[in-house]
Tab-separated table of C-alpha atoms and ligand atoms in Angstrom:
chain	number	residue	atom	x	y	z
Z	1	MET	CA	-74.759	-54.794	-66.561
Z	2	LYS	CA	-75.054	-59.167	-65.976
Z	3	VAL	CA	-72.730	-60.439	-63.670
Z	4	VAL	CA	-72.937	-64.458	-63.490
Z	5	ILE	CA	-71.701	-66.438	-60.028
Z	6	THR	CA	-71.131	-69.197	-60.622
Z	7	ARG	CA	-72.351	-71.272	-57.408
Z	8	GLU	CA	-73.415	-69.899	-54.549
Z	9	ILE	CA	-71.226	-68.779	-52.957
Z	10	PRO	CA	-72.147	-65.883	-49.444
Z	11	ASP	CA	-74.900	-63.874	-50.181
Z	12	SER	CA	-73.473	-61.267	-49.511
Z	13	ALA	CA	-71.575	-60.928	-52.703
Z	14	GLU	CA	-74.852	-61.086	-54.752
Z	15	LYS	CA	-76.278	-58.364	-52.533
Z	16	LEU	CA	-73.912	-55.658	-53.348
Z	17	LEU	CA	-73.852	-56.235	-56.638
Z	18	LYS	CA	-77.583	-56.183	-56.459
Z	19	ALA	CA	-77.726	-52.567	-54.438
Z	20	ARG	CA	-75.160	-51.266	-57.226
Z	21	GLY	CA	-77.490	-52.326	-60.304
Z	22	PHE	CA	-75.599	-55.129	-61.643
Z	23	GLN	CA	-78.389	-57.806	-62.983
Z	24	VAL	CA	-76.615	-60.827	-61.044
Z	25	VAL	CA	-77.858	-64.287	-61.749
Z	26	VAL	CA	-76.106	-67.561	-60.116
Z	27	TYR	CA	-75.621	-71.132	-60.777
Z	28	ARG	CA	-78.304	-72.410	-57.814
Z	29	LYS	CA	-76.898	-76.284	-57.392
Z	30	ASP	CA	-74.076	-76.600	-54.862
Z	31	ASP	CA	-72.206	-78.831	-58.103
Z	32	PRO	CA	-69.962	-77.871	-60.580
Z	33	VAL	CA	-71.904	-75.933	-63.514
Z	34	PRO	CA	-71.636	-78.566	-66.142
Z	35	GLN	CA	-69.672	-76.692	-68.918
Z	36	ARG	CA	-72.229	-76.409	-71.463
Z	37	GLU	CA	-74.409	-75.020	-69.066
Z	38	LEU	CA	-71.595	-73.042	-67.950
Z	39	GLU	CA	-70.776	-71.579	-72.168
Z	40	LYS	CA	-74.403	-70.461	-71.990
Z	41	LEU	CA	-74.636	-68.834	-68.451
Z	42	VAL	CA	-71.662	-66.644	-69.223
Z	43	LYS	CA	-72.130	-66.037	-72.852
Z	44	ASP	CA	-73.042	-62.779	-72.043
Z	45	ALA	CA	-71.811	-61.755	-68.985
Z	46	ASP	CA	-69.930	-58.193	-68.650
Z	47	GLY	CA	-68.735	-59.754	-65.163
Z	48	ILE	CA	-67.843	-63.272	-63.844
Z	49	ILE	CA	-67.055	-64.250	-60.076
Z	50	SER	CA	-65.762	-68.371	-60.459
Z	51	LEU	CA	-65.072	-70.665	-58.444
Z	52	LEU	CA	-61.521	-73.110	-58.539
Z	53	THR	CA	-64.122	-75.921	-60.062
Z	54	GLU	CA	-64.453	-74.140	-63.519
Z	55	LYS	CA	-61.936	-73.871	-66.121
Z	56	PHE	CA	-61.621	-71.070	-68.225
Z	57	ASP	CA	-59.441	-72.234	-70.814
Z	58	LYS	CA	-59.386	-70.573	-74.406
Z	59	ASN	CA	-61.980	-72.200	-75.856
Z	60	LEU	CA	-64.329	-71.027	-73.184
Z	61	ILE	CA	-63.012	-67.583	-72.985
Z	62	ASP	CA	-63.705	-67.272	-76.839
Z	63	LYS	CA	-67.214	-67.716	-75.722
Z	64	LEU	CA	-67.308	-64.338	-73.445
Z	65	GLU	CA	-68.747	-61.220	-75.922
Z	66	ARG	CA	-68.627	-59.210	-73.572
Z	67	CYS	CA	-66.574	-60.113	-70.461
Z	68	LYS	CA	-64.370	-57.412	-68.381
Z	69	ILE	CA	-63.475	-59.094	-65.153
Z	70	ILE	CA	-63.324	-62.594	-64.189
Z	71	ALA	CA	-62.920	-62.875	-60.453
Z	72	ASN	CA	-61.875	-65.653	-59.461
Z	73	TYR	CA	-63.394	-67.520	-55.825
Z	74	ALA	CA	-59.889	-68.549	-54.050
Z	75	VAL	CA	-56.050	-67.580	-53.765
Z	76	GLY	CA	-55.452	-69.824	-56.819
Z	77	TYR	CA	-55.843	-69.463	-60.046
Z	78	ASN	CA	-55.031	-72.370	-62.346
Z	79	ASN	CA	-58.243	-73.218	-63.240
Z	80	ILE	CA	-57.567	-70.013	-65.644
Z	81	ASP	CA	-55.898	-69.569	-68.531
Z	82	ILE	CA	-54.175	-66.069	-67.421
Z	83	GLU	CA	-52.115	-65.071	-70.761
Z	84	TYR	CA	-54.928	-65.815	-72.759
Z	85	ALA	CA	-57.650	-64.230	-70.415
Z	86	LYS	CA	-54.890	-61.116	-70.873
Z	87	SER	CA	-54.611	-60.989	-74.386
Z	88	LYS	CA	-58.609	-60.600	-74.478
Z	89	LYS	CA	-57.991	-57.680	-71.537
Z	90	ILE	CA	-59.997	-59.660	-68.859
Z	91	ALA	CA	-58.982	-58.358	-65.733
Z	92	ILE	CA	-58.552	-61.803	-63.865
Z	93	THR	CA	-58.637	-61.187	-59.576
Z	94	ASN	CA	-58.135	-63.362	-56.725
Z	95	THR	CA	-58.891	-64.022	-52.920
Z	96	PRO	CA	-55.490	-62.940	-51.472
Z	97	ASP	CA	-54.909	-62.314	-47.293
Z	98	VAL	CA	-59.086	-62.686	-46.696
Z	99	LEU	CA	-57.917	-65.677	-46.473
Z	100	THR	CA	-55.192	-66.434	-44.694
Z	101	ASP	CA	-55.444	-67.998	-41.994
Z	102	ALA	CA	-58.203	-69.798	-42.572
Z	103	THR	CA	-56.033	-72.066	-44.647
Z	104	ALA	CA	-52.692	-71.553	-42.077
Z	105	ASP	CA	-54.746	-73.033	-39.653
Z	106	ILE	CA	-55.603	-76.174	-41.317
Z	107	ALA	CA	-52.577	-76.812	-42.853
Z	108	ILE	CA	-51.317	-76.809	-39.128
Z	109	SER	CA	-53.944	-78.657	-38.038
Z	110	LEU	CA	-53.319	-81.447	-40.419
Z	111	VAL	CA	-49.515	-81.299	-39.046
Z	112	LEU	CA	-51.336	-82.646	-35.592
Z	113	ALA	CA	-53.465	-84.452	-37.133
Z	114	CYS	CA	-50.539	-86.445	-38.195
Z	115	SER	CA	-47.581	-85.966	-35.765
Z	116	ARG	CA	-50.054	-87.109	-33.093
Z	117	ARG	CA	-51.909	-89.411	-34.989
Z	118	ILE	CA	-55.897	-87.854	-33.585
Z	119	ILE	CA	-58.061	-89.600	-36.248
Z	120	GLU	CA	-55.597	-93.013	-35.233
Z	121	GLY	CA	-56.969	-91.650	-31.914
Z	122	VAL	CA	-60.337	-90.657	-32.804
Z	123	LYS	CA	-61.200	-94.817	-34.895
Z	124	PHE	CA	-59.629	-96.125	-31.869
Z	125	MET	CA	-62.329	-94.825	-29.394
Z	126	ARG	CA	-64.674	-95.614	-31.291
Z	127	ALA	CA	-63.900	-98.842	-32.275
Z	128	ARG	CA	-64.555	-99.631	-27.877
Z	129	LYS	CA	-60.750	-100.581	-28.282
Z	130	PHE	CA	-59.660	-98.229	-25.200
Z	131	LYS	CA	-59.224	-100.631	-22.398
Z	132	GLY	CA	-56.787	-98.084	-20.276
Z	133	TRP	CA	-53.631	-96.158	-20.545
Z	134	LYS	CA	-50.639	-97.807	-21.825
Z	135	PRO	CA	-46.990	-96.495	-21.908
Z	136	LYS	CA	-46.538	-97.036	-26.377
Z	137	LEU	CA	-50.027	-96.586	-27.101
Z	138	LEU	CA	-50.154	-93.812	-31.011
Z	139	LEU	CA	-46.392	-92.520	-30.262
Z	140	GLY	CA	-46.502	-89.255	-32.250
Z	141	VAL	CA	-43.703	-86.976	-32.719
Z	142	GLU	CA	-43.809	-83.500	-31.416
Z	143	MET	CA	-43.271	-79.870	-33.432
Z	144	SER	CA	-40.490	-78.367	-30.373
Z	145	GLY	CA	-37.280	-78.151	-31.704
Z	146	LYS	CA	-37.833	-79.718	-35.013
Z	147	PHE	CA	-37.200	-78.222	-38.557
Z	148	PHE	CA	-40.546	-77.083	-40.445
Z	149	GLY	CA	-39.931	-76.425	-43.694
Z	150	ILE	CA	-42.285	-74.367	-45.577
Z	151	LEU	CA	-42.210	-74.387	-49.540
Z	152	GLY	CA	-43.447	-70.827	-50.612
Z	153	ALA	CA	-43.061	-68.398	-48.536
Z	154	GLY	CA	-45.735	-65.981	-49.632
Z	155	ARG	CA	-48.748	-64.996	-47.486
Z	156	ILE	CA	-50.420	-68.666	-46.675
Z	157	GLY	CA	-46.305	-70.004	-46.150
Z	158	SER	CA	-45.172	-67.128	-43.488
Z	159	ALA	CA	-48.794	-67.517	-41.510
Z	160	VAL	CA	-48.125	-71.473	-41.108
Z	161	ALA	CA	-43.768	-71.218	-40.456
Z	162	ARG	CA	-45.339	-67.901	-37.396
Z	163	ARG	CA	-48.015	-70.743	-36.302
Z	164	ALA	CA	-45.056	-73.268	-36.278
Z	165	LYS	CA	-42.612	-71.116	-35.052
Z	166	ALA	CA	-45.563	-71.125	-31.620
Z	167	PHE	CA	-44.866	-74.888	-31.479
Z	168	GLY	CA	-41.371	-74.167	-30.828
Z	169	ALA	CA	-39.888	-75.282	-34.326
Z	170	ASN	CA	-37.273	-74.244	-36.334
Z	171	ILE	CA	-38.480	-72.782	-39.984
Z	172	LEU	CA	-36.397	-73.112	-42.836
Z	173	TYR	CA	-38.382	-71.958	-46.148
Z	174	TYR	CA	-37.613	-72.351	-49.863
Z	175	ASP	CA	-38.963	-69.412	-52.789
Z	176	ILE	CA	-37.640	-67.410	-54.761
Z	177	ASP	CA	-37.635	-64.536	-53.330
Z	178	GLU	CA	-35.761	-63.332	-49.507
Z	179	VAL	CA	-38.567	-62.700	-47.054
Z	180	PRO	CA	-36.637	-60.966	-44.889
Z	181	GLU	CA	-40.072	-59.561	-42.594
Z	182	LEU	CA	-40.290	-63.511	-42.164
Z	183	GLU	CA	-37.150	-63.885	-41.094
Z	184	LYS	CA	-36.459	-61.535	-38.754
Z	185	GLU	CA	-39.899	-62.891	-36.747
Z	186	THR	CA	-39.631	-66.409	-36.712
Z	187	GLY	CA	-35.199	-66.443	-37.267
Z	188	ALA	CA	-36.497	-68.672	-40.925
Z	189	LYS	CA	-33.662	-69.593	-42.659
Z	190	LYS	CA	-33.670	-69.698	-46.771
Z	191	VAL	CA	-32.634	-72.816	-48.389
Z	192	SER	CA	-32.874	-74.561	-51.240
Z	193	LEU	CA	-35.142	-76.900	-51.867
Z	194	ASN	CA	-32.930	-80.238	-51.538
Z	195	PHE	CA	-31.698	-79.346	-48.093
Z	196	ILE	CA	-34.965	-78.437	-47.019
Z	197	LEU	CA	-36.194	-81.537	-47.928
Z	198	ARG	CA	-33.333	-83.167	-46.400
Z	199	LYS	CA	-33.182	-81.397	-43.395
Z	200	SER	CA	-37.164	-81.222	-42.469
Z	201	ASP	CA	-39.240	-83.127	-40.244
Z	202	PHE	CA	-41.756	-81.230	-40.837
Z	203	VAL	CA	-42.472	-80.508	-44.787
Z	204	SER	CA	-45.936	-78.018	-45.977
Z	205	ILE	CA	-46.575	-77.142	-49.525
Z	206	HIS	CA	-48.018	-73.270	-50.284
Z	207	LEU	CA	-46.737	-72.575	-53.236
Z	208	PRO	CA	-48.961	-71.704	-56.080
Z	209	PHE	CA	-49.725	-73.930	-59.244
Z	210	THR	CA	-47.759	-73.441	-62.292
Z	211	PRO	CA	-46.143	-75.499	-65.151
Z	212	LYS	CA	-43.294	-75.026	-63.149
Z	213	THR	CA	-44.159	-76.272	-59.316
Z	214	HIS	CA	-46.133	-79.175	-61.351
Z	215	HIS	CA	-44.710	-82.438	-59.389
Z	216	LEU	CA	-41.974	-80.080	-58.360
Z	217	LEU	CA	-42.103	-82.830	-55.344
Z	218	ASP	CA	-40.528	-86.261	-58.075
Z	219	LYS	CA	-39.938	-89.365	-56.791
Z	220	GLU	CA	-35.968	-87.960	-56.405
Z	221	HIS	CA	-36.803	-85.352	-54.563
Z	222	LEU	CA	-39.847	-87.411	-51.879
Z	223	GLN	CA	-36.694	-89.830	-51.224
Z	224	MET	CA	-34.644	-87.113	-50.118
Z	225	MET	CA	-36.926	-87.005	-47.219
Z	226	LYS	CA	-36.638	-88.203	-43.693
Z	227	LYS	CA	-37.835	-91.230	-42.898
Z	228	THR	CA	-39.235	-89.599	-39.798
Z	229	SER	CA	-40.646	-86.308	-41.928
Z	230	ILE	CA	-44.113	-85.108	-42.522
Z	231	LEU	CA	-45.751	-83.589	-45.500
Z	232	ILE	CA	-48.000	-81.156	-45.441
Z	233	ASN	CA	-50.298	-80.336	-48.676
Z	234	THR	CA	-53.159	-77.368	-48.710
Z	235	ALA	CA	-51.848	-75.581	-51.551
Z	236	ARG	CA	-52.262	-77.704	-55.053
Z	237	GLY	CA	-52.653	-81.812	-55.223
Z	238	GLU	CA	-50.887	-81.698	-58.847
Z	239	ILE	CA	-47.123	-79.886	-57.041
Z	240	VAL	CA	-46.013	-83.578	-55.382
Z	241	ASP	CA	-46.392	-86.492	-57.692
Z	242	GLU	CA	-49.527	-88.136	-55.443
Z	243	LYS	CA	-47.904	-91.763	-56.972
Z	244	GLU	CA	-44.655	-91.651	-55.781
Z	245	LEU	CA	-46.044	-90.042	-52.576
Z	246	ILE	CA	-48.029	-93.208	-51.730
Z	247	ALA	CA	-45.415	-95.748	-52.617
Z	248	MET	CA	-43.652	-93.938	-50.234
Z	249	LEU	CA	-46.700	-93.662	-47.942
Z	250	LYS	CA	-46.981	-97.603	-47.624
Z	251	ALA	CA	-43.395	-98.133	-47.284
Z	252	ARG	CA	-42.948	-96.279	-44.365
Z	253	LYS	CA	-40.667	-94.177	-45.626
Z	254	ILE	CA	-42.019	-91.322	-44.450
Z	255	PHE	CA	-43.782	-90.936	-41.301
Z	256	ALA	CA	-47.233	-89.720	-42.477
Z	257	ALA	CA	-48.821	-87.121	-45.074
Z	258	GLY	CA	-52.183	-84.349	-44.524
Z	259	PHE	CA	-54.249	-84.328	-47.894
Z	260	ASP	CA	-56.209	-81.313	-48.123
Z	261	VAL	CA	-55.803	-81.454	-51.907
Z	262	TYR	CA	-55.478	-83.689	-54.351
Z	263	GLU	CA	-54.073	-84.494	-57.433
Z	264	GLY	CA	-56.627	-84.658	-60.655
Z	265	GLU	CA	-59.130	-83.253	-57.811
Z	266	PRO	CA	-62.069	-84.149	-57.856
Z	267	LYS	CA	-60.907	-87.395	-58.093
Z	268	VAL	CA	-59.445	-88.885	-55.266
Z	269	ASN	CA	-56.654	-91.982	-55.225
Z	270	PRO	CA	-58.156	-94.537	-53.854
Z	271	ALA	CA	-54.960	-96.186	-52.565
Z	272	LEU	CA	-55.430	-93.264	-49.634
Z	273	PHE	CA	-58.454	-94.571	-48.454
Z	274	LYS	CA	-56.497	-97.803	-47.675
Z	275	LEU	CA	-53.401	-96.069	-45.555
Z	276	GLY	CA	-53.890	-95.560	-41.770
Z	277	ASN	CA	-51.024	-92.944	-41.912
Z	278	VAL	CA	-52.569	-90.159	-43.968
Z	279	VAL	CA	-55.373	-87.786	-43.127
Z	280	LEU	CA	-56.917	-86.518	-45.666
Z	281	LEU	CA	-59.742	-83.057	-45.738
Z	282	PRO	CA	-61.890	-82.466	-48.405
Z	283	HIS	CA	-60.630	-78.890	-49.726
Z	284	ILE	CA	-61.599	-77.044	-46.705
Z	285	GLY	CA	-58.179	-74.709	-45.760
Z	286	SER	CA	-60.384	-71.508	-46.383
Z	287	ALA	CA	-63.631	-73.264	-44.834
Z	288	THR	CA	-64.382	-70.668	-42.245
Z	289	ILE	CA	-67.770	-69.066	-42.092
Z	290	GLU	CA	-65.192	-65.339	-41.716
Z	291	ALA	CA	-63.092	-66.060	-44.580
Z	292	ARG	CA	-65.917	-67.220	-46.584
Z	293	ASN	CA	-68.078	-63.743	-46.774
Z	294	ARG	CA	-64.606	-61.626	-47.006
Z	295	MET	CA	-63.652	-64.165	-50.367
Z	296	ALA	CA	-67.414	-62.968	-50.887
Z	297	MET	CA	-67.035	-59.273	-50.929
Z	298	LEU	CA	-64.240	-59.573	-52.775
Z	299	ALA	CA	-64.997	-61.257	-55.594
Z	300	ALA	CA	-67.687	-58.715	-55.413
Z	301	GLY	CA	-65.781	-55.611	-54.794
Z	302	ASN	CA	-63.984	-56.317	-57.887
Z	303	VAL	CA	-66.215	-57.067	-59.604
Z	304	ILE	CA	-68.238	-53.461	-59.042
Z	305	ALA	CA	-64.513	-51.837	-59.778
Z	306	VAL	CA	-63.709	-53.229	-62.951
Z	307	LEU	CA	-67.264	-52.273	-64.470
Z	308	THR	CA	-67.094	-49.083	-62.602
Z	309	GLY	CA	-64.070	-47.978	-64.572
Z	310	ARG	CA	-61.833	-48.312	-62.196
Z	311	GLU	CA	-58.777	-50.334	-60.985
Z	312	PRO	CA	-59.274	-54.094	-59.431
Z	313	LEU	CA	-58.261	-54.680	-55.626
Z	314	THR	CA	-56.744	-57.875	-55.778
Z	315	PRO	CA	-55.757	-58.439	-59.774
Z	316	VAL	CA	-53.436	-61.362	-60.752
Z	317	VAL	CA	-52.546	-59.470	-64.445
A	401	LIG	C1	-58.065	-71.306	-52.935
A	401	LIG	O1	-58.007	-70.105	-52.463
A	401	LIG	O2	-57.006	-71.691	-53.749
A	401	LIG	C2	-57.895	-72.647	-52.513
A	401	LIG	O3	-57.834	-73.438	-52.828
A	401	LIG	C3	-59.788	-72.655	-52.239
A	401	LIG	O4	-60.383	-71.787	-50.969
């Protein structure tokens, strides 16, 4: 059986699949495979390991002649038309858990980079501007004693909450479900979206991107945030109305924002590069050697399970 991996990922996945007797085809370039080429590549695949940069819409799914599984190499799966794949009896899997700590670490890194003005400090030093200690130089804000709002208290949101708690923050969360373990562990309180935005000094987004969360943070919601607050997005750019956020950052209506994801990726709104109160990362939430190896093994494990007639390990449908 043929398994296509749509970009080079840690070779442990390829090795495992080959050891189990699968024919493995890997798109070797380090850029997204052009759509036409992708169609040809996956047409006769029995299983696919896909990346979030590949869009599996109705059109592409219709071209799959015998595919049984698309194993997304990511925890998010908004690049795949899940309902349509389901109607075609194609299993879809993702890579939850294995990247939770890596992504939570990046969220907290962004919090600290914004709150303690780390990037401004680095730029200041490189520009040889440091002439000695100054009482008012690059004053930031602390997490201790502040309200830290988590939007989406799933695995990653909860891991961020635990980290913020360790920094002494009071945790609030917004989620459709109650998360009693998180409440017990961190004293977190479940509140409404409006409340969390009005009250929090830090807001960190950990929701999946769905039609319901598209521009969840629109102008009206962003305007509820405190002038002193910091917004962090390591989930998906489309959850925030980026234009409105940029306008607020420009007008200093919120203190700062940390981005690991962008609306309309891979494009990045050029206005962001001009702002001093943002920290921009190139979508590296899960980019640790450990997490990426575990993601590769889990994606391969899912393919093997489905193609040998077993249940997928981490199905999303
Ligand atoms: C994910 O897993 O959804 C991240 O965005 C990439 O690892």
